[in-house]
Structure formats: structure tokens, C-alpha cells
Coordinates of C-alpha atoms and ligand atoms in Angstrom, one line a residue:
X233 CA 31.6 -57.1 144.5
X234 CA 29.3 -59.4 142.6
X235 CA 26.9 -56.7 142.1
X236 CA 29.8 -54.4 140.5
X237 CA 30.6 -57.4 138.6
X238 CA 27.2 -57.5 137.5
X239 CA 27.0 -53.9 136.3
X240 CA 30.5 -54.2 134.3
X241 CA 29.1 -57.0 132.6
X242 CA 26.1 -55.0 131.4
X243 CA 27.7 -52.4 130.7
X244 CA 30.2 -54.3 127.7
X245 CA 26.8 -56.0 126.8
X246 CA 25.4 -52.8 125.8
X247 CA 28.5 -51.1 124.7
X248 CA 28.6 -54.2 122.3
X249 CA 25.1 -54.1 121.2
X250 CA 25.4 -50.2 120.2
X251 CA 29.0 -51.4 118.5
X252 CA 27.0 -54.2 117.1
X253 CA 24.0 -52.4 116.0
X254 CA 24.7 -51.4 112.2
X255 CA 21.0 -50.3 111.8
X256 CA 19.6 -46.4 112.2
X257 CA 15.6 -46.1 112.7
X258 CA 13.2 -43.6 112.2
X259 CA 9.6 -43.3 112.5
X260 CA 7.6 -42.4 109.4
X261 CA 4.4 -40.7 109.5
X262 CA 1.6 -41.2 107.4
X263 CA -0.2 -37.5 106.3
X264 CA -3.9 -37.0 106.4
X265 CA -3.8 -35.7 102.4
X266 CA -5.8 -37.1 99.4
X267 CA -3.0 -38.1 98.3
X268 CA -1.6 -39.9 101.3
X269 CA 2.1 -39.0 102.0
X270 CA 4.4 -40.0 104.1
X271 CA 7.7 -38.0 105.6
X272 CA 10.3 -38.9 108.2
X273 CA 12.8 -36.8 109.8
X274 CA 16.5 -36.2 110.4
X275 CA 18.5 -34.0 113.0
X276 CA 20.2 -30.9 111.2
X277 CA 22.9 -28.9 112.7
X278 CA 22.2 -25.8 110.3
X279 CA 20.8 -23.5 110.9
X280 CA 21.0 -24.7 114.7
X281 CA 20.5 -28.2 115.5
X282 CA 17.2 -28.9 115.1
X283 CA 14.3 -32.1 113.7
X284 CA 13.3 -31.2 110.6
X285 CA 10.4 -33.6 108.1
X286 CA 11.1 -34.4 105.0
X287 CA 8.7 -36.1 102.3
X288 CA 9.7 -39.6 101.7
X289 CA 10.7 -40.0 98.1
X290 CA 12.3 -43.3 96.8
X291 CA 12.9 -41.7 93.0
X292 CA 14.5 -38.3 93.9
X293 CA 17.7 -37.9 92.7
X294 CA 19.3 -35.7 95.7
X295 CA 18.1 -34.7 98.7
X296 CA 16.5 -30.9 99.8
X297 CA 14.8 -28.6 101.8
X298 CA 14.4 -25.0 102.9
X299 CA 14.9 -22.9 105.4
X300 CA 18.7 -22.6 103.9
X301 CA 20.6 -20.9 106.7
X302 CA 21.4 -17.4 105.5
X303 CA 25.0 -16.3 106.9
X304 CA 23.7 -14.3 109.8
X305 CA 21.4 -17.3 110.8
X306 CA 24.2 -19.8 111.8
X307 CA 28.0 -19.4 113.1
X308 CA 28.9 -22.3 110.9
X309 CA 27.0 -22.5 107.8
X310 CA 27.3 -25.8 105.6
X311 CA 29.3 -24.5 102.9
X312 CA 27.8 -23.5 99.6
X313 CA 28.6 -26.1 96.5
X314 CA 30.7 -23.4 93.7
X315 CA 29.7 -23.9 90.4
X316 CA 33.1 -24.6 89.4
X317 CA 32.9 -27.7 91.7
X318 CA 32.7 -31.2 90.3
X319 CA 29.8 -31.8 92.3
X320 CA 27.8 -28.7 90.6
X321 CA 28.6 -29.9 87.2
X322 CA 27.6 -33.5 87.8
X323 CA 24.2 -32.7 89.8
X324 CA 23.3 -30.5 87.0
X325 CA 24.2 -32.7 83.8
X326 CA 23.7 -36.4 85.0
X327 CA 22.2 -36.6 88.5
X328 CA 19.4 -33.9 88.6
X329 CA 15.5 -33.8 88.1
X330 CA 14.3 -33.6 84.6
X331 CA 11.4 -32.1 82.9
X332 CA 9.9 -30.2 80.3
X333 CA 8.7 -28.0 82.8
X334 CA 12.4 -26.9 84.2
X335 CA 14.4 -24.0 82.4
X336 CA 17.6 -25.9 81.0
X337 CA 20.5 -25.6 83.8
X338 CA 22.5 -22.5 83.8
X339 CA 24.9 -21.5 86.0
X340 CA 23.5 -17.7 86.8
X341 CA 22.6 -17.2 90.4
X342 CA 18.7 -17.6 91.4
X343 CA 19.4 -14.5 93.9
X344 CA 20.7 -11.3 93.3
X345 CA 22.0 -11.5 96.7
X346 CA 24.7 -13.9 95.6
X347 CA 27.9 -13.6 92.7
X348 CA 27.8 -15.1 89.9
X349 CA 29.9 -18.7 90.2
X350 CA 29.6 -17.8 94.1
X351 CA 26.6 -20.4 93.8
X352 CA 25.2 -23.5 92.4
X353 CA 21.2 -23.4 91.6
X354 CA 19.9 -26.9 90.5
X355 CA 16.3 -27.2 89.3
X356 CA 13.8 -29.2 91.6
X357 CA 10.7 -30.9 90.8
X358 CA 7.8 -30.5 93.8
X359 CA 6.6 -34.2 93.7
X360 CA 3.5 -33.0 94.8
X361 CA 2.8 -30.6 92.4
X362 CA 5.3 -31.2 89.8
X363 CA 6.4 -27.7 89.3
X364 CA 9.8 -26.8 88.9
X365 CA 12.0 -24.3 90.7
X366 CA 15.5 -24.2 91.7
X367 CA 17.3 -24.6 94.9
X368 CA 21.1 -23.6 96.1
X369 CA 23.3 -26.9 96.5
X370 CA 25.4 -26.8 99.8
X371 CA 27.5 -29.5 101.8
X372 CA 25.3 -30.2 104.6
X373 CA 25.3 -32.2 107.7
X374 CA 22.0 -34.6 109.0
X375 CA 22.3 -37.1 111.9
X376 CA 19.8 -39.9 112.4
X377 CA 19.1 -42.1 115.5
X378 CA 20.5 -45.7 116.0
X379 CA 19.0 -49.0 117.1
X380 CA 19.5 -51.3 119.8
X381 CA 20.1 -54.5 117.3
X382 CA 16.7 -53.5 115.6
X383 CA 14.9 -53.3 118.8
X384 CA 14.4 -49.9 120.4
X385 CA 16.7 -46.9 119.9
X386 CA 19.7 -45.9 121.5
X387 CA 19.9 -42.5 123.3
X388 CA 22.1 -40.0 122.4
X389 CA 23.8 -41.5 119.8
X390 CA 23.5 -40.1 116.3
X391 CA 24.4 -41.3 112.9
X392 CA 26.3 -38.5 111.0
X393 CA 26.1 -37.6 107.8
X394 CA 27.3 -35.3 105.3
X395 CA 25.5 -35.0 102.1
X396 CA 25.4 -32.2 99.0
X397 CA 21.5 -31.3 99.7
X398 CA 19.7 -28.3 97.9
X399 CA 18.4 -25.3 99.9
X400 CA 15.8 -22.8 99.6
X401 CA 15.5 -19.8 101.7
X402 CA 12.1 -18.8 99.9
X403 CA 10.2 -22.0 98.9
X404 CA 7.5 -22.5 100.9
X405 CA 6.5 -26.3 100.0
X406 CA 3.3 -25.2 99.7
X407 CA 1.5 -28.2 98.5
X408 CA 3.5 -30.6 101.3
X409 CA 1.9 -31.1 104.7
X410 CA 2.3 -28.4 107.0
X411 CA 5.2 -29.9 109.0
X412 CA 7.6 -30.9 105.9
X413 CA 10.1 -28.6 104.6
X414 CA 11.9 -30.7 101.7
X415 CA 12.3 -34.2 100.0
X416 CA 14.6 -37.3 101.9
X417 CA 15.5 -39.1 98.4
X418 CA 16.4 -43.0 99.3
X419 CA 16.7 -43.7 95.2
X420 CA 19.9 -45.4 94.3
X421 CA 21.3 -41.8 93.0
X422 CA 24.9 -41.0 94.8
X423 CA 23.5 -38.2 95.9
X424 CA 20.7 -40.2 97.3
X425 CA 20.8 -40.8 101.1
X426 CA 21.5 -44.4 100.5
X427 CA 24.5 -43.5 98.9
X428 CA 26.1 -41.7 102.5
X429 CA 25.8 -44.5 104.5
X430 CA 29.1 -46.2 105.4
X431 CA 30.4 -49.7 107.6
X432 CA 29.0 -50.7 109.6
X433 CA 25.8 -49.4 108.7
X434 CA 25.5 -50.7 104.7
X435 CA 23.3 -49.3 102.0
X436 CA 19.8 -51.1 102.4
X437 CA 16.6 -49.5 103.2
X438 CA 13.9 -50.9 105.2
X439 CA 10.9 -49.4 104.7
X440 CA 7.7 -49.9 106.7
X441 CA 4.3 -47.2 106.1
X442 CA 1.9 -47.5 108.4
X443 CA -2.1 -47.4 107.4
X444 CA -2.6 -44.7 110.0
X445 CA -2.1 -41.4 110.7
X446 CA -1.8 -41.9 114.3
X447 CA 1.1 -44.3 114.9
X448 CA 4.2 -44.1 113.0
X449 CA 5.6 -47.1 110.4
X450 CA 9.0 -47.0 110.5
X451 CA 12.2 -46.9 108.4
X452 CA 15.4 -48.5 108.9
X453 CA 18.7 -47.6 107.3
X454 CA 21.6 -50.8 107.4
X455 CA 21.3 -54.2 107.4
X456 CA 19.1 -56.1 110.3
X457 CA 18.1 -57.0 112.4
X458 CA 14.7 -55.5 112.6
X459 CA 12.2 -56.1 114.5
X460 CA 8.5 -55.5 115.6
X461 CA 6.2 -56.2 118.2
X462 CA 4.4 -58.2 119.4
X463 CA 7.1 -60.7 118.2
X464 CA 10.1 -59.6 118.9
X465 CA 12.0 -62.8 118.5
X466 CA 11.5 -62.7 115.1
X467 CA 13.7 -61.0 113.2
X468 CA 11.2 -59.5 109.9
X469 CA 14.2 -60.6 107.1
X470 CA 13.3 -64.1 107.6
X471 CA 10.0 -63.2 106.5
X472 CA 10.6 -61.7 103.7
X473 CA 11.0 -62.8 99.8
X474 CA 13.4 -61.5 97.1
X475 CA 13.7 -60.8 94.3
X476 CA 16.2 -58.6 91.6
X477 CA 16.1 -54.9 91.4
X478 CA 15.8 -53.9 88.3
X479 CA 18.4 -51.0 86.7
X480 CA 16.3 -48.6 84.2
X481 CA 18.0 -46.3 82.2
X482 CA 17.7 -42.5 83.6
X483 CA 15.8 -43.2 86.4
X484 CA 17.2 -43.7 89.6
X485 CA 14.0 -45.5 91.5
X486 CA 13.5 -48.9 92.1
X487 CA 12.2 -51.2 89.4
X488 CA 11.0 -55.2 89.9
X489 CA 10.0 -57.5 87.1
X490 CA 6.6 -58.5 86.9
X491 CA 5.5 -61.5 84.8
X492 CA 2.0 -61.8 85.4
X493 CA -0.9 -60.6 87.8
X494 CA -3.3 -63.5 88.8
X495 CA -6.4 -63.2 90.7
X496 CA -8.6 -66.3 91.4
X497 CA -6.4 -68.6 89.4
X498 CA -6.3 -66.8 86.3
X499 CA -3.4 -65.4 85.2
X500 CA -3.4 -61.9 83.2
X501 CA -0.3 -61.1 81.3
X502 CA 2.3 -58.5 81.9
X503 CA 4.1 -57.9 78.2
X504 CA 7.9 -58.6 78.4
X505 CA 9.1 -55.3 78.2
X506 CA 6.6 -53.8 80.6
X507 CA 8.4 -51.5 83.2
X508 CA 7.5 -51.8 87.1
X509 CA 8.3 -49.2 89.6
X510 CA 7.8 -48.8 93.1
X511 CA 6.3 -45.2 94.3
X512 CA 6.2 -43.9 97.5
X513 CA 4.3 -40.2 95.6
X514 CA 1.6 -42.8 94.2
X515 CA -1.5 -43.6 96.3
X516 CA -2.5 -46.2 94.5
X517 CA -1.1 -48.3 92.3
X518 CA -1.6 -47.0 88.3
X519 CA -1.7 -49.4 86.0
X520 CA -1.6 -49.0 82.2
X521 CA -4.8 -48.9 80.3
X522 CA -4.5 -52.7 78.6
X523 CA -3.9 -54.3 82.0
X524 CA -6.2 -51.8 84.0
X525 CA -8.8 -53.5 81.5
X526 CA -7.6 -57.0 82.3
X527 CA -7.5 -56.9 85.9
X528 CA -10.8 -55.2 86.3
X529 CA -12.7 -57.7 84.4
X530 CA -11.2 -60.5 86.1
X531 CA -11.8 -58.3 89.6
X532 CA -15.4 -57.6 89.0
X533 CA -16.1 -60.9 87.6
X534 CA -14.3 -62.4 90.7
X535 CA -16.5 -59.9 93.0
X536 CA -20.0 -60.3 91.5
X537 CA -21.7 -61.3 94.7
X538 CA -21.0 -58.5 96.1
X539 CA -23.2 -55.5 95.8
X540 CA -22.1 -52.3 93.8
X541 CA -21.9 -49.4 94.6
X542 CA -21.6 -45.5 92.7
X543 CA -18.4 -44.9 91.9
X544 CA -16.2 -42.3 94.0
X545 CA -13.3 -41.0 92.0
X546 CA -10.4 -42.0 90.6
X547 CA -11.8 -45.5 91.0
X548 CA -13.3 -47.6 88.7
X549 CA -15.4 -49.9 90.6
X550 CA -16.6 -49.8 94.3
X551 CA -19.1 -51.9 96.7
X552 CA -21.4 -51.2 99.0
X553 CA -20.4 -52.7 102.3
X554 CA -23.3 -51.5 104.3
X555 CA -24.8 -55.2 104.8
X556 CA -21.6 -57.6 104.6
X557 CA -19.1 -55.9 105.0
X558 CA -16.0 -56.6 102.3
X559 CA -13.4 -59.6 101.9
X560 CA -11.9 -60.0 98.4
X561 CA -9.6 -62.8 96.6
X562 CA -5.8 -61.9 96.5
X563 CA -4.5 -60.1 93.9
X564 CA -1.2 -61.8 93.2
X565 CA 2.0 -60.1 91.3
X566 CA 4.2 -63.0 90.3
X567 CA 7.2 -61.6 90.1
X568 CA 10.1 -63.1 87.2
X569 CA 11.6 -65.5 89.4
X570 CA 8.2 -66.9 90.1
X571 CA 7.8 -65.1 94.2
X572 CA 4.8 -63.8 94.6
X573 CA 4.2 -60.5 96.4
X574 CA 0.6 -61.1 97.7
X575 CA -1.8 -58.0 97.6
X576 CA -4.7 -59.2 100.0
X577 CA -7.9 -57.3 100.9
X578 CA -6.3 -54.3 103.3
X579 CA -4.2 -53.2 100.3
X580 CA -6.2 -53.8 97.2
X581 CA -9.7 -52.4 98.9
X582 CA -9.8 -49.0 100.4
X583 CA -12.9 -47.9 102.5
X584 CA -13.3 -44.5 101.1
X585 CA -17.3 -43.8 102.9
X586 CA -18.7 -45.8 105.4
X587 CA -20.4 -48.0 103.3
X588 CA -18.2 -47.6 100.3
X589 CA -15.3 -49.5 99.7
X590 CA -13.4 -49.1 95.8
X591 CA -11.0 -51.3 94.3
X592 CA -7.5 -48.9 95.2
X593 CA -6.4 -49.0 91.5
X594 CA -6.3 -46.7 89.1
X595 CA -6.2 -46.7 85.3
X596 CA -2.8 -44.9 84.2
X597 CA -3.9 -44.5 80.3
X598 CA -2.9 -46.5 77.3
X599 CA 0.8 -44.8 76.8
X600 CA 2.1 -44.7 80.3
X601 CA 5.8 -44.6 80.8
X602 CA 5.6 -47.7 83.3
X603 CA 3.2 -50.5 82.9
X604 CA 2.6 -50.5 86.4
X605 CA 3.6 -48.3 89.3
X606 CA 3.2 -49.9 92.7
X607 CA 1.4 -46.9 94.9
X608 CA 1.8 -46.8 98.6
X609 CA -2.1 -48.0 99.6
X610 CA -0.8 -51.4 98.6
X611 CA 2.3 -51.6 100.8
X612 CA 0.6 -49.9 103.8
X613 CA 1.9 -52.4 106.2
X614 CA 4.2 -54.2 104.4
X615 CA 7.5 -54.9 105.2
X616 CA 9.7 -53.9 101.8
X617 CA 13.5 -53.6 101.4
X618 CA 15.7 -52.2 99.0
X619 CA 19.2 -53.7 99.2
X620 CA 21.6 -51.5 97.2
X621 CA 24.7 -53.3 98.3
X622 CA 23.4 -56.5 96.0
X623 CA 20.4 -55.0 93.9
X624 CA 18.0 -57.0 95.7
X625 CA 14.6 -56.1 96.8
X626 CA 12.3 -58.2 99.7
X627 CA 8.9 -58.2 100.3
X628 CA 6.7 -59.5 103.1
X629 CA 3.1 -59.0 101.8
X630 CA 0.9 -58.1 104.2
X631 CA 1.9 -57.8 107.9
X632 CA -1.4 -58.4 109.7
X633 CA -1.5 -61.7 108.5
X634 CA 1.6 -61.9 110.9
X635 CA -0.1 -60.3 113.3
X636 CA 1.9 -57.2 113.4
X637 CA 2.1 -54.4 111.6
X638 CA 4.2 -51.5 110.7
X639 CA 3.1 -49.6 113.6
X640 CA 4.7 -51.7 115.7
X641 CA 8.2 -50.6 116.5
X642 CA 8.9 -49.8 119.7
X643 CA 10.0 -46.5 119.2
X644 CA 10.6 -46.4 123.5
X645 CA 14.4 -44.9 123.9
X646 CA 15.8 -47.9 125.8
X647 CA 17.8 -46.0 128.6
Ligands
NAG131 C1 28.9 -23.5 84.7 O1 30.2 -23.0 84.9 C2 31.2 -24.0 85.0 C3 32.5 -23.4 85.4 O2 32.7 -22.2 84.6 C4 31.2 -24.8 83.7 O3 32.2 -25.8 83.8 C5 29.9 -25.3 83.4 O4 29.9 -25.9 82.1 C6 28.8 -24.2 83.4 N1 27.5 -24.9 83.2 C7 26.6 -24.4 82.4 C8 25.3 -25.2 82.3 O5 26.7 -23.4 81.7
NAG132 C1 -6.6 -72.9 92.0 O1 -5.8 -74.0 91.4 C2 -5.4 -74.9 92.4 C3 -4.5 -75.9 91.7 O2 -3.9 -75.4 90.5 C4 -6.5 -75.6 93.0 O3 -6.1 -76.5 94.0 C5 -7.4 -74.6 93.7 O4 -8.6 -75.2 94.1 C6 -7.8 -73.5 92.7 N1 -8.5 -72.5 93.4 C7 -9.6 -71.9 92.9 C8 -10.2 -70.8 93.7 O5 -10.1 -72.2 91.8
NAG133 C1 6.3 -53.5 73.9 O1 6.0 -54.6 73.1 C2 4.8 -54.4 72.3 C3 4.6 -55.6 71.4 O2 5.0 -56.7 72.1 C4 5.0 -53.1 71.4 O3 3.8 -52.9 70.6 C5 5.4 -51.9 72.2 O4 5.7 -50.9 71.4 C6 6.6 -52.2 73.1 N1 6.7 -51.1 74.0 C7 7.9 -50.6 74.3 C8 7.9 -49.5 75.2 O5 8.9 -51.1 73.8
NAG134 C1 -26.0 -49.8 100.4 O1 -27.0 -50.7 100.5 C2 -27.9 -50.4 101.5 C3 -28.9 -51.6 101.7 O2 -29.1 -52.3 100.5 C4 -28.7 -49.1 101.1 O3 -29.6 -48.7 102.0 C5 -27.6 -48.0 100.9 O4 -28.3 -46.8 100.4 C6 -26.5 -48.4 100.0 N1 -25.5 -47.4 100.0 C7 -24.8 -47.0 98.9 C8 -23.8 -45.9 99.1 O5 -25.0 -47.5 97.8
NAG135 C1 21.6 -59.9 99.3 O1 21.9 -59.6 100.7 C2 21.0 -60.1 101.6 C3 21.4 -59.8 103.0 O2 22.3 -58.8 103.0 C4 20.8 -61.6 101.4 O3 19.8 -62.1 102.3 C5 20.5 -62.0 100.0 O4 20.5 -63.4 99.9 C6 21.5 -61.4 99.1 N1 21.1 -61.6 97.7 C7 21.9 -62.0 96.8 C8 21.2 -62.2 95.4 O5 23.1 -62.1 96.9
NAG136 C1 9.6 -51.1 124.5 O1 11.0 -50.9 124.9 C2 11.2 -50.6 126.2 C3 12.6 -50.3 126.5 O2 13.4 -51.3 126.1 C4 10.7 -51.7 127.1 O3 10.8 -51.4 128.5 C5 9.2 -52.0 126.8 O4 8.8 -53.1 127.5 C6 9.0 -52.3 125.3 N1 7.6 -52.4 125.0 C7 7.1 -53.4 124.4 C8 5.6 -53.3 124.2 O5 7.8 -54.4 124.1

């Protein structure tokens, strides 16, 4: 009796955790490309259900991917967007990819396959590449897993949603590492993923990248808890610092303010209307020419004891390492409420040979669009999220000096 007991009264206490739990998780994987992306994936029911990869993108306007289910493929095919629809109109005029590159939107059919109207191409911009094509918009359905209370994830029970996503049955994504097959946009766009996700599970995004190929970071979708080993008392929100999101006009990533950048105690200016913009298609983080020139002064005066070395592009100043190895001061973005997001030596020095190791910035030219753009080498294991539900944005710095990193969720399906 006291054993069934027992087993009743786990059984509510894990029926109320997975009620409780108003968090999805996914692992993200780091690719071994130059230019370092990262992808994550989602359960599709078309054309059968099936794990699909798709490029991590926090600027994309909508989401997409190929292998569009042609009608013999699947019994029930997502059904195609018309181009009469509302949603066809508004992807195309407000909420869609824009570029020189792309042919101005029209409404004829990318296929002669399909009837005019029947159909609703929209143009797409490879983020790897940055060529355009189109894809064909239909209502589709993706599922991701849940977590235990931020902990583990919970078995066999899925997260659906149903988004407008573009298709392609012939794009083959050539650029994009071997195993992705489209673009997961988490921008702030309502066609965005962010923008599906309903109570319990609200519309903040956790994101973790790892700093190795062989262990995945790991993304959460809804509020927290989150955690990581080894401490998994401590929930990572209450490490975190925040600060406002920033709106910009036609863009629909995620913008901070930036006042200054100091290293060592001296402070190098960031103009007031500077923009700032978090990239997760960046490897490193580009600055514009006038502050690339600041910060590298101040970085190679701050470095001078340590030996150079020949420079290995794009950088603009490296080390040798063979003797010493490398430990460099903090390079500190305070941000306009005076928080400081705290870029230490794992993120602002990258090992590129063995005994080479470059300052992981790059200069972005004198006209850039954004001042800065804050690449992905310097939030390799930091803990960053994006709160849409109140336009904030927190920031850990640098795991390790927590002793964890974003490798560390336990990714174990707790049975
Ligand atoms: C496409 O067709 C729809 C419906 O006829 C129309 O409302 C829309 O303006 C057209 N768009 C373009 C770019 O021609
Ligand atoms: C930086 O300034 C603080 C006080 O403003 C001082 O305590 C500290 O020693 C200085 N550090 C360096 C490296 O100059
Ligand atoms: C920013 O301000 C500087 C002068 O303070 C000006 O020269 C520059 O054109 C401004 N840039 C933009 C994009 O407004
Ligand atoms: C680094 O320094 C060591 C010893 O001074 C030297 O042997 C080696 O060639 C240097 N390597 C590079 C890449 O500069
Ligand atoms: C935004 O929400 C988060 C938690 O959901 C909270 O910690 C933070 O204080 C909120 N920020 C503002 C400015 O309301
Ligand atoms: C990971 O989670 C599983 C399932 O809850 C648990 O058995 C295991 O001890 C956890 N591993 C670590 C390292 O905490």
C-alpha cells in the first residue's frame, strides 16, 4: 500500500513538472566550416515525420527549407500559401528578405508545374552565400522536444507548431553543411519562430553555442528555468545581466546599445548613433573601420609583451604562442545602462595554428551599415537571451569562468 502510495505520488510530481515545464530544448551543433555555423533541429510531419537541421539565424525574417513534399510524397501535405492570401501579400511586401540581388516580388509561379495564383514564391537570401532565389510558402507543421523544468528532456512529448515556412523542392543549400536543409529564423519577425510560441511556453530565446564541434550548446525556447551541469542548482537567469533590446527600423534582428568598449581601463568611444547587432552568420565580430582602429591600438599596445606573430587572414594582429602560451586583458562592451558584457581571453583570442593565436576581430570598413556586429566566436559559451515578451536581452559573459559551459546540458531523456 505504501509503495503504491509512493508511486502515485511520483507520478503527480512528474505530471506536474511536464505541466510546469514551460521551456522546449534543443541541442545546437557547432559546424566544422570557416565560417563556423551553427544549426539545430525540429521534428517535421511533412513529408513524413522526420528530424530535419536547420541553420540558426537570429535576423531571418521567416523560416525555410527544402525537400518541399511534392503531392505524391505525403498523404497530407501542409497546404500551399495562395497568393491571394493575406499572408502571401504581407510576406512579400513587409516581412520578406531584401536585396539588390533579388528580382522585385511577383506573383508568377517559380514552376511550370504549378497555376498561376495556385502558389506563392517569396524570394530568399542564402546567408551563406547571399544569393537570392525564391522558395514556395506553405502552412507547415514542426514539433520540438520539452524539458523537465530546464533539466533534462521529457520523452515523447512534443511542442507543436504551425508556422507559414518557405519550401524548395530543388535548392540544394549548397554552401550549408551537409546535414542542413534550410534556415530556423528566431528574429522578432511574426513569421519568425519566436512569434509561434504560445502559454505556457512565452516568446524568449535562450541561446547557448558551444566552442566545439563535438558536443552540442543548446537552445531553449520559454521562459526558465535552465539549467547546466555541473551545477544544476543554479538556475543560469540568475547569472545573467540585462539590458534593452533595441528596435531598428527594417530589420528584424536584435540590436543592444553600446556606449563604449574599454580595454585595460581606457575607454574607446562608440558614437551615439552607432548601431549594434547581434549575429549568429558572423564569425567574428566586425567592427567599423574608426573603432577597428581604436581598439587595435589600444589591443596591441595592451599586448606588447607578447611576441608577434605573421598575420593569418582576416585578422589584423596575431601572437606566437609557441613559448607562453596566451592570456589577454578583457575587452569590455559597456553597454547604455552602464552593464558590462565582458569579452575575456576564450572569446576575443582564437587559436587559429598551433602556435598562432589572432585577435578574433575583424575590420568591417569605414561605411558599414552597423558599427559593430557581435559574431558568434565571442559568445561561444555564453549564455545569451532574447526576451521578446519585454524587449530585454541577458547576457552571462563567459561560462567557464562559472565553471560550466554551454556543452553542458544534459541532453539524457529523463525516462
Ligand atoms: C499578387 O496577386 C495578388 C492577388 O491578385 C495581389 O493582391 C498582389 O498585389 C499581387 N502582388 C504582386 C507583387 O503583383
Ligand atoms: C583600473 O582603474 C581602477 C580604478 O578606477 C584601479 O583600481 C585599477 O588598478 C586600474 N587597473 C589597471 C589595470 O590600471
Ligand atoms: C553619425 O554621427 C556622425 C557625427 O557625429 C556623422 O558624421 C554620421 O554621418 C552619423 N551617421 C549616421 C549613420 O547617422
Ligand atoms: C614562434 O616562436 C618560436 C620561438 O621563438 C619560433 O621557433 C617559431 O618559429 C615562431 N612561430 C611562428 C609561427 O612565428
Ligand atoms: C523581463 O522579463 C524577465 C523575466 O521574464 C525579467 O527578469 C526582467 O526583469 C524583465 N525586464 C523588464 C525590463 O521588465
Ligand atoms: C542526466 O540526467 C539523467 C536523467 O535524469 C540522470 O540520470 C543523470 O545522472 C544526469 N547526468 C548528470 C551528469 O547529471
Amino acid at each position: 500500500m505504501q509503495s503504491y502510495i509512493l508511486v502515485l505520488i511520483q507520478i503527480i510530481a512528474i505530471v506536474h513538472d511536464a505541466l510546469a515545464s514551460s521551456s522546449l530544448v534543443v541541442p545546437v551543433n557547432k559546424h566544422a566550416t570557416a565560417n563556423s555555423l551553427y544549426s539545430t533541429h525540429a521534428y517535421f510531419n511533412y513529408p513524413q515525420y522526420h528530424q530535419q537541421n536547420l541553420l540558426i539565424d537570429l535576423d531571418a525574417p521567416f523560416m525555410w527549407r527544402s525537400s518541399f513534399p511534392h503531392q505524391e510524397m505525403c498523404e497530407a501535405c501542409p497546404n500551399l500559401v495562395r497568393c491571394e492570401e493575406f499572408q502571401c501579400t504581407d510576406l512579400r511586401t513587409t516581412f520578406s528578405y531584401e536585396s539588390p540581388l533579388c528580382a522585385p516580388p511577383t506573383n508568377n509561379s517559380m514552376d511550370d508545374e504549378y497555376n498561376y495564383c495556385e502558389i506563392c514564391p517569396v524570394n530568399v537570401i542564402s546567408p551563406v552565400t547571399g544569393e537570392c532565389s525564391q522558395v514556395i510558402t506553405t502552412y507547415d507543421q514542426f514539433m520540438f522536444t520539452r524539458s523537465y523544468g530546464g533539466k533534462n528532456v521529457i520523452p515523447h512529448n512534443l511542442y507543436v507548431i504551425y508556422p507559414t515556412v518557405g519550401s524548395t523542392p530543388t535548392w540544394t543549400f549548397d554552401p550549408f553543411p551537409s546535414s542542413v536543409v534550410g534556415v530556423i529564423a528566431l528574429s522578432s519577425s511574426p513569421y519568425a519562430l519566436p512569434a509561434y510560441l504560445r502559454n505556457p511556453v512565452n516568446r524568449i530565446i535562450a541561446l547557448c553555442l558551444p566552442s566545439t564541434v563535438s558536443t552540442p550548446g543548446v537552445l531553449f525556447l520559454g521562459n526558465g528555468p535552465y539549467y547546466l551541469n555541473p551545477e544544476s542548482n543554479v538556475d543560469i537567469r540568475s547569472l545573467l545581466s540585462y539590458t534593452e533590446l533595441l528596435k531598428h527600423p527594417k530589420a528584424f534582428g536584435y540590436f543592444i546599445g553600446v556606449n563604449a568598449i574599454v580595454i585595460k581601463n581606457r575607454s574607446i568611444n562608440v558614437p551615439a548613433n552607432a548601431t549594434t547587432k547581434i549575429s549568429t552568420l558572423d564569425p567574428y565580430t566586425k567592427l567599423r573601420t574608426d573603432i577597428y582602429n581604436d581598439v587595435f591600438r589600444r589591443f596591441s599596445r595592451v599586448t606588447k609583451r607578447i611576441p608577434p606573430a605573421k598575420l593569418v587572414a582576416p585578422f589584423g594582429l596575431c601572437f606566437n604562442t609557441s613559448v607562453n602560451g596566451i592570456k589577454v586583458p578583457d575587452i569590455d562592451l559597456v553597454l547604455q545602462d552602464g552593464k558590462k558584457w565582458t569579452i575575456s581571453t576564450a572569446n576575443s583570442i582564437k587559436q587559429v595554428m598551433e602556435d598562432v593565436a589572432c585577435l578574433a576581430v575583424v575590420d568591417n570598413g569605414p561605411t558599414s551599415e552597423h558599427a559593430i556586429v557581435v559574431g558568434t566566436y565571442q559568445f561561444e559559451d555564453n549564455f545569451l537571451l532574447f526576451n521578446l515578451e519585454n524587449s530585454t536581452f541577458g547576457f552571462s559573459s563567459s561560462l567557464l569562468h562559472r565553471h560550466t559551459s554551454c556543452s553542458n546540458f544534459n541532453f539524457t531523456v529523463d525516462q
